[in-house]
Tab-separated table of C-alpha atoms in Angstrom:
chain	number	residue	atom	x	y	z
A	1	UNK	CA	-14.249	-1.439	-11.784
A	2	UNK	CA	-14.321	-4.806	-10.081
A	3	UNK	CA	-11.339	-5.608	-7.869
A	4	UNK	CA	-9.180	-8.464	-9.124
A	5	UNK	CA	-8.033	-10.859	-6.395
A	6	UNK	CA	-5.222	-13.348	-6.937
A	7	UNK	CA	-4.955	-16.672	-5.087
A	8	UNK	CA	-1.633	-18.529	-5.479
A	9	UNK	CA	-2.080	-22.217	-4.632
A	10	UNK	CA	1.214	-23.819	-3.627
A	11	UNK	CA	1.721	-27.556	-4.017
A	12	UNK	CA	5.342	-28.154	-2.959
A	13	UNK	CA	7.085	-28.802	-0.597
A	14	UNK	CA	3.843	-28.384	1.368
A	15	UNK	CA	0.353	-27.724	0.104
A	16	UNK	CA	-2.144	-25.000	0.905
A	17	UNK	CA	-4.883	-25.737	3.412
A	18	UNK	CA	-8.561	-25.761	2.565
A	19	UNK	CA	-8.930	-22.686	4.778
A	20	UNK	CA	-7.237	-20.365	2.324
A	21	UNK	CA	-9.515	-21.488	-0.511
A	22	UNK	CA	-12.628	-20.933	1.605
A	23	UNK	CA	-11.376	-17.586	2.891
A	24	UNK	CA	-10.464	-16.364	-0.589
A	25	UNK	CA	-13.878	-17.292	-1.942
A	26	UNK	CA	-15.682	-15.649	0.991
A	27	UNK	CA	-13.629	-12.469	0.714
A	28	UNK	CA	-14.188	-12.274	-3.048
A	29	UNK	CA	-17.916	-12.888	-2.705
A	30	UNK	CA	-18.486	-10.269	-0.016
A	31	UNK	CA	-16.302	-7.706	-1.798
A	32	UNK	CA	-17.819	-8.343	-5.220
A	33	UNK	CA	-14.371	-9.118	-6.616
A	34	UNK	CA	-13.158	-11.444	-9.357
A	35	UNK	CA	-10.969	-14.292	-8.126
A	36	UNK	CA	-8.178	-15.800	-10.210
A	37	UNK	CA	-6.166	-18.735	-8.901
A	38	UNK	CA	-2.651	-19.709	-10.005
A	39	UNK	CA	-1.802	-23.336	-9.255
A	40	UNK	CA	1.848	-24.335	-8.954
A	41	UNK	CA	3.420	-27.117	-10.958
A	42	UNK	CA	6.857	-27.321	-9.413
A	43	UNK	CA	10.022	-28.086	-11.360
A	44	UNK	CA	12.911	-29.616	-9.440
A	45	UNK	CA	16.275	-28.732	-11.026
A	46	UNK	CA	18.331	-31.720	-12.164
A	47	UNK	CA	21.699	-31.966	-10.469
A	48	UNK	CA	24.522	-33.883	-12.087
A	49	UNK	CA	26.796	-35.854	-9.782
A	50	UNK	CA	30.327	-36.730	-10.956
A	51	UNK	CA	30.304	-39.886	-8.838
A	52	UNK	CA	27.728	-42.594	-8.252
A	53	UNK	CA	25.513	-42.100	-5.177
A	54	UNK	CA	23.135	-44.319	-3.254
A	55	UNK	CA	20.393	-41.730	-3.744
A	56	UNK	CA	18.217	-42.166	-6.819
A	57	UNK	CA	18.001	-38.498	-7.774
A	58	UNK	CA	15.890	-39.093	-10.843
A	59	UNK	CA	13.309	-40.958	-8.800
A	60	UNK	CA	13.221	-38.175	-6.199
A	61	UNK	CA	12.635	-35.592	-8.922
A	62	UNK	CA	9.940	-37.733	-10.521
A	63	UNK	CA	8.181	-38.295	-7.181
A	64	UNK	CA	8.242	-34.570	-6.383
A	65	UNK	CA	6.799	-33.777	-9.803
A	66	UNK	CA	3.986	-36.302	-9.379
A	67	UNK	CA	3.237	-35.141	-5.843
A	68	UNK	CA	2.927	-31.537	-7.040
A	69	UNK	CA	0.622	-32.629	-9.869
A	70	UNK	CA	-1.637	-34.635	-7.530
A	71	UNK	CA	-1.895	-31.755	-5.101
A	72	UNK	CA	-2.574	-29.290	-7.915
A	73	UNK	CA	-5.429	-31.469	-9.147
A	74	UNK	CA	-6.889	-31.815	-5.657
A	75	UNK	CA	-6.688	-28.067	-4.935
A	76	UNK	CA	-8.214	-27.214	-8.313
A	77	UNK	CA	-11.100	-29.638	-7.763
A	78	UNK	CA	-11.673	-28.280	-4.248
A	79	UNK	CA	-11.702	-24.696	-5.507
A	80	UNK	CA	-14.060	-25.423	-8.373
A	81	UNK	CA	-16.444	-27.420	-6.138
A	82	UNK	CA	-16.667	-24.675	-3.511
A	83	UNK	CA	-16.985	-21.983	-6.189
A	84	UNK	CA	-19.804	-23.859	-7.905
A	85	UNK	CA	-21.609	-24.322	-4.600
A	86	UNK	CA	-21.333	-20.602	-3.925
A	87	UNK	CA	-22.210	-19.793	-7.566
A	88	UNK	CA	-18.987	-17.860	-8.003
A	89	UNK	CA	-16.951	-17.511	-11.166
A	90	UNK	CA	-13.311	-18.430	-10.650
A	91	UNK	CA	-10.479	-18.501	-13.163
A	92	UNK	CA	-7.900	-21.229	-12.602
A	93	UNK	CA	-4.582	-21.334	-14.443
A	94	UNK	CA	-1.449	-23.426	-13.822
A	95	UNK	CA	2.014	-21.938	-13.584
A	96	UNK	CA	5.432	-23.549	-13.547
A	97	UNK	CA	8.375	-22.541	-11.380
A	98	UNK	CA	11.618	-24.146	-10.312
A	99	UNK	CA	11.672	-24.968	-6.625
A	100	UNK	CA	14.101	-22.219	-5.493
A	101	UNK	CA	12.228	-19.581	-7.535
A	102	UNK	CA	8.585	-20.187	-6.589
A	103	UNK	CA	8.354	-17.038	-4.452
A	104	UNK	CA	9.919	-14.920	-7.170
A	105	UNK	CA	7.458	-16.227	-9.764
A	106	UNK	CA	4.430	-15.697	-7.506
A	107	UNK	CA	5.605	-12.116	-6.859
A	108	UNK	CA	5.775	-11.539	-10.615
A	109	UNK	CA	2.281	-12.984	-11.126
A	110	UNK	CA	0.882	-10.808	-8.331
A	111	UNK	CA	1.683	-7.653	-10.305
A	112	UNK	CA	-1.196	-8.379	-12.670
A	113	UNK	CA	-3.838	-8.183	-9.899
A	114	UNK	CA	-5.071	-5.705	-7.297
A	115	UNK	CA	-4.414	-7.969	-4.311
A	116	UNK	CA	-2.886	-11.359	-3.607
A	117	UNK	CA	-4.507	-13.599	-0.994
A	118	UNK	CA	-1.987	-15.582	1.030
A	119	UNK	CA	-1.943	-17.897	4.023
A	120	UNK	CA	0.460	-17.557	6.932
A	121	UNK	CA	1.923	-20.985	7.611
A	122	UNK	CA	5.590	-21.582	8.545
A	123	UNK	CA	6.570	-22.903	5.128
A	124	UNK	CA	4.976	-19.909	3.331
A	125	UNK	CA	6.940	-17.193	5.152
A	126	UNK	CA	9.535	-16.793	2.381
A	127	UNK	CA	6.853	-16.693	-0.325
A	128	UNK	CA	4.875	-14.030	1.569
A	129	UNK	CA	7.987	-11.890	1.924
A	130	UNK	CA	8.691	-12.200	-1.801
A	131	UNK	CA	5.169	-11.061	-2.701
A	132	UNK	CA	5.251	-8.171	-0.211
A	133	UNK	CA	8.675	-6.830	-1.088
A	134	UNK	CA	9.038	-7.762	-4.765
A	135	UNK	CA	5.457	-7.883	-6.031
A	136	UNK	CA	4.638	-4.188	-5.837
A	137	UNK	CA	1.028	-4.884	-4.859
A	138	UNK	CA	-0.727	-5.228	-1.486
A	139	UNK	CA	-1.409	-8.671	-0.049
A	140	UNK	CA	-4.190	-9.866	2.220
A	141	UNK	CA	-2.723	-12.499	4.547
A	142	UNK	CA	-4.935	-14.907	6.451
A	143	UNK	CA	-4.070	-17.066	9.461
A	144	UNK	CA	-4.629	-20.784	8.949
A	145	UNK	CA	-8.212	-20.609	10.185
A	146	UNK	CA	-11.681	-19.738	8.979
A	147	UNK	CA	-12.243	-15.980	8.743
A	148	UNK	CA	-15.348	-13.977	7.817
A	149	UNK	CA	-15.314	-12.452	4.363
A	150	UNK	CA	-17.439	-9.425	5.229
A	151	UNK	CA	-15.385	-6.371	6.218
A	152	UNK	CA	-17.311	-3.765	8.198
A	153	UNK	CA	-14.593	-2.426	10.503
A	154	UNK	CA	-10.923	-1.911	9.615
A	155	UNK	CA	-8.123	-1.356	12.108
A	156	UNK	CA	-5.105	0.572	10.843
A	157	UNK	CA	-1.706	0.246	12.535
A	158	UNK	CA	-0.605	3.856	12.212
A	159	UNK	CA	2.880	5.170	13.025
A	160	UNK	CA	2.937	8.125	10.631
A	161	UNK	CA	5.479	6.532	8.288
A	162	UNK	CA	5.393	6.542	4.480
A	163	UNK	CA	5.074	2.746	4.650
A	164	UNK	CA	1.926	3.024	6.753
A	165	UNK	CA	0.537	5.657	4.382
A	166	UNK	CA	1.123	3.358	1.400
A	167	UNK	CA	-0.709	0.580	3.247
A	168	UNK	CA	-3.694	2.867	3.759
A	169	UNK	CA	-3.657	3.685	0.047
A	170	UNK	CA	-3.447	-0.038	-0.745
A	171	UNK	CA	-6.478	-0.647	1.461
A	172	UNK	CA	-8.581	2.021	-0.272
A	173	UNK	CA	-10.806	-0.557	-1.989
A	174	UNK	CA	-11.766	-2.066	1.376
A	175	UNK	CA	-12.070	1.322	3.063
A	176	UNK	CA	-14.603	2.416	0.453
A	177	UNK	CA	-16.824	-0.518	1.433
A	178	UNK	CA	-16.475	-0.548	5.225
A	179	UNK	CA	-18.346	1.551	7.801
A	180	UNK	CA	-15.819	2.257	10.565
A	181	UNK	CA	-12.074	2.588	11.139
A	182	UNK	CA	-9.902	2.300	14.228
A	183	UNK	CA	-6.514	4.046	14.087
A	184	UNK	CA	-4.125	2.277	16.466
A	185	UNK	CA	-0.751	3.833	17.354
A	186	UNK	CA	1.974	2.408	19.620
A	187	UNK	CA	4.100	5.099	21.216
A	188	UNK	CA	6.821	3.073	22.991
A	189	UNK	CA	9.579	3.344	20.389
A	190	UNK	CA	8.357	6.155	18.197
A	191	UNK	CA	6.868	9.576	18.779
A	192	UNK	CA	3.598	9.793	16.883
A	193	UNK	CA	2.894	13.033	15.055
A	194	UNK	CA	-0.583	13.626	16.447
A	195	UNK	CA	-1.320	16.422	13.966
A	196	UNK	CA	-0.794	14.102	10.972
A	197	UNK	CA	-2.731	11.293	12.654
A	198	UNK	CA	-5.637	13.631	13.432
A	199	UNK	CA	-5.601	14.882	9.848
A	200	UNK	CA	-5.857	11.292	8.618
A	201	UNK	CA	-8.723	10.645	11.033
A	202	UNK	CA	-10.485	13.764	9.746
A	203	UNK	CA	-9.929	12.714	6.120
A	204	UNK	CA	-11.414	9.291	6.767
A	205	UNK	CA	-14.305	10.831	8.684
A	206	UNK	CA	-15.061	13.216	5.789
A	207	UNK	CA	-15.226	10.128	3.556
A	208	UNK	CA	-18.204	8.948	5.584
A	209	UNK	CA	-16.491	6.580	8.020
A	210	UNK	CA	-16.817	6.410	11.785
A	211	UNK	CA	-13.290	6.868	13.127
A	212	UNK	CA	-11.825	6.029	16.526
A	213	UNK	CA	-8.248	6.863	17.532
A	214	UNK	CA	-6.439	4.689	20.082
A	215	UNK	CA	-2.947	5.215	21.486
A	216	UNK	CA	-1.117	2.310	23.133
A	217	UNK	CA	1.895	2.081	25.405
A	218	UNK	CA	2.894	-1.583	25.561
A	219	UNK	CA	5.811	-1.362	28.021
A	220	UNK	CA	8.127	-3.623	26.090
A	221	UNK	CA	5.491	-6.202	25.156
A	222	UNK	CA	4.812	-7.156	21.565
A	223	UNK	CA	3.404	-4.184	19.657
A	224	UNK	CA	1.962	-6.491	17.005
A	225	UNK	CA	0.137	-8.558	19.617
A	226	UNK	CA	-1.208	-5.421	21.322
A	227	UNK	CA	-2.440	-3.974	18.015
A	228	UNK	CA	-4.179	-7.249	17.131
A	229	UNK	CA	-5.720	-7.401	20.595
A	230	UNK	CA	-7.213	-3.926	20.211
A	231	UNK	CA	-8.390	-4.725	16.683
A	232	UNK	CA	-10.133	-7.849	17.974
A	233	UNK	CA	-11.657	-5.949	20.897
A	234	UNK	CA	-13.066	-3.383	18.455
A	235	UNK	CA	-14.463	-6.186	16.269
A	236	UNK	CA	-12.274	-5.283	13.315
A	237	UNK	CA	-12.541	-7.665	10.375
A	238	UNK	CA	-9.272	-6.571	8.765
A	239	UNK	CA	-6.019	-5.089	10.018
A	240	UNK	CA	-4.007	-2.768	7.737
A	241	UNK	CA	-0.257	-2.368	8.296
A	242	UNK	CA	2.810	-1.323	6.385
A	243	UNK	CA	5.445	-3.992	5.715
A	244	UNK	CA	8.836	-2.652	6.690
A	245	UNK	CA	12.034	-4.361	5.559
A	246	UNK	CA	15.596	-3.640	4.519
A	247	UNK	CA	17.401	-4.749	1.380
A	248	UNK	CA	18.412	-8.388	1.316
A	249	UNK	CA	21.191	-10.596	0.017
A	250	UNK	CA	19.755	-13.987	0.923
A	251	UNK	CA	16.695	-13.104	3.011
A	252	UNK	CA	14.751	-10.108	4.212
A	253	UNK	CA	15.714	-8.290	7.358
A	254	UNK	CA	12.260	-7.400	8.588
A	255	UNK	CA	11.223	-4.607	10.864
A	256	UNK	CA	10.300	-5.826	14.352
A	257	UNK	CA	6.548	-5.281	14.122
A	258	UNK	CA	6.393	-6.707	10.601
A	259	UNK	CA	8.303	-9.786	11.738
A	260	UNK	CA	5.894	-10.229	14.642
A	261	UNK	CA	2.841	-9.997	12.375
A	262	UNK	CA	4.360	-12.645	10.094
A	263	UNK	CA	5.138	-14.888	13.058
A	264	UNK	CA	1.931	-14.785	15.090
A	265	UNK	CA	-1.120	-13.649	13.136
A	266	UNK	CA	-4.577	-13.960	14.660
A	267	UNK	CA	-6.673	-12.104	12.076
A	268	UNK	CA	-6.656	-11.167	8.380
A	269	UNK	CA	-4.118	-8.436	7.650
A	270	UNK	CA	-3.559	-6.299	4.565
A	271	UNK	CA	0.125	-5.454	4.205
A	272	UNK	CA	1.875	-3.257	1.678
A	273	UNK	CA	5.515	-2.287	1.204
């Protein structure tokens, strides 16, 4: 079966960069996957005011609607042009969502695909969290930069947790196509069960992968930064990590390492909750 990748293209309040389109196409091409893009047409809820105001609400709503439409057209044209140049088949479909519910709708759409491809920019943080914690599928998150689509080496942030194990399962498609794996464990705040880690290393090795195990002690520094540094040093093309978070009322309370990954990301990362 071909993997089915999903690319949400957001048009409001900010728009996606060209990087995410290029990265999604490259990743899909190298992985032999089908790419489907969902392009947002935002709907701004009408608010009735009991008293006259100096703000022309109807004009603001109209302008936002037109801006979203113009951006959607530009992103669609960019995607189709790059796909045609690369001789790739891409499916493009619009979707509508009210402004406060865009993340919720993208999370729902993501359930129909194997992976969603997202871009880490400040305004996309809430949307990424919605996809990770409500979508039920893994997401590949790119920094706002050009990244290679070929994945030969995968680094796995391993702490022995069920969340990390689910992330490894979510990354199975990429693991089947890569040649080597680096298991990276940080031991500052958590005792790593070396027996389980070694069993995982053996399992991956029996699958035909070259496996290296690295243990880090970061002395209070950022674990996420240290893991990314090792992954870069080992020439990893993709980092795999579990997304840890608690229940939310208004927003997610993220685990420390997860929060750090979603604040300062230097390489593509596959995350799963």
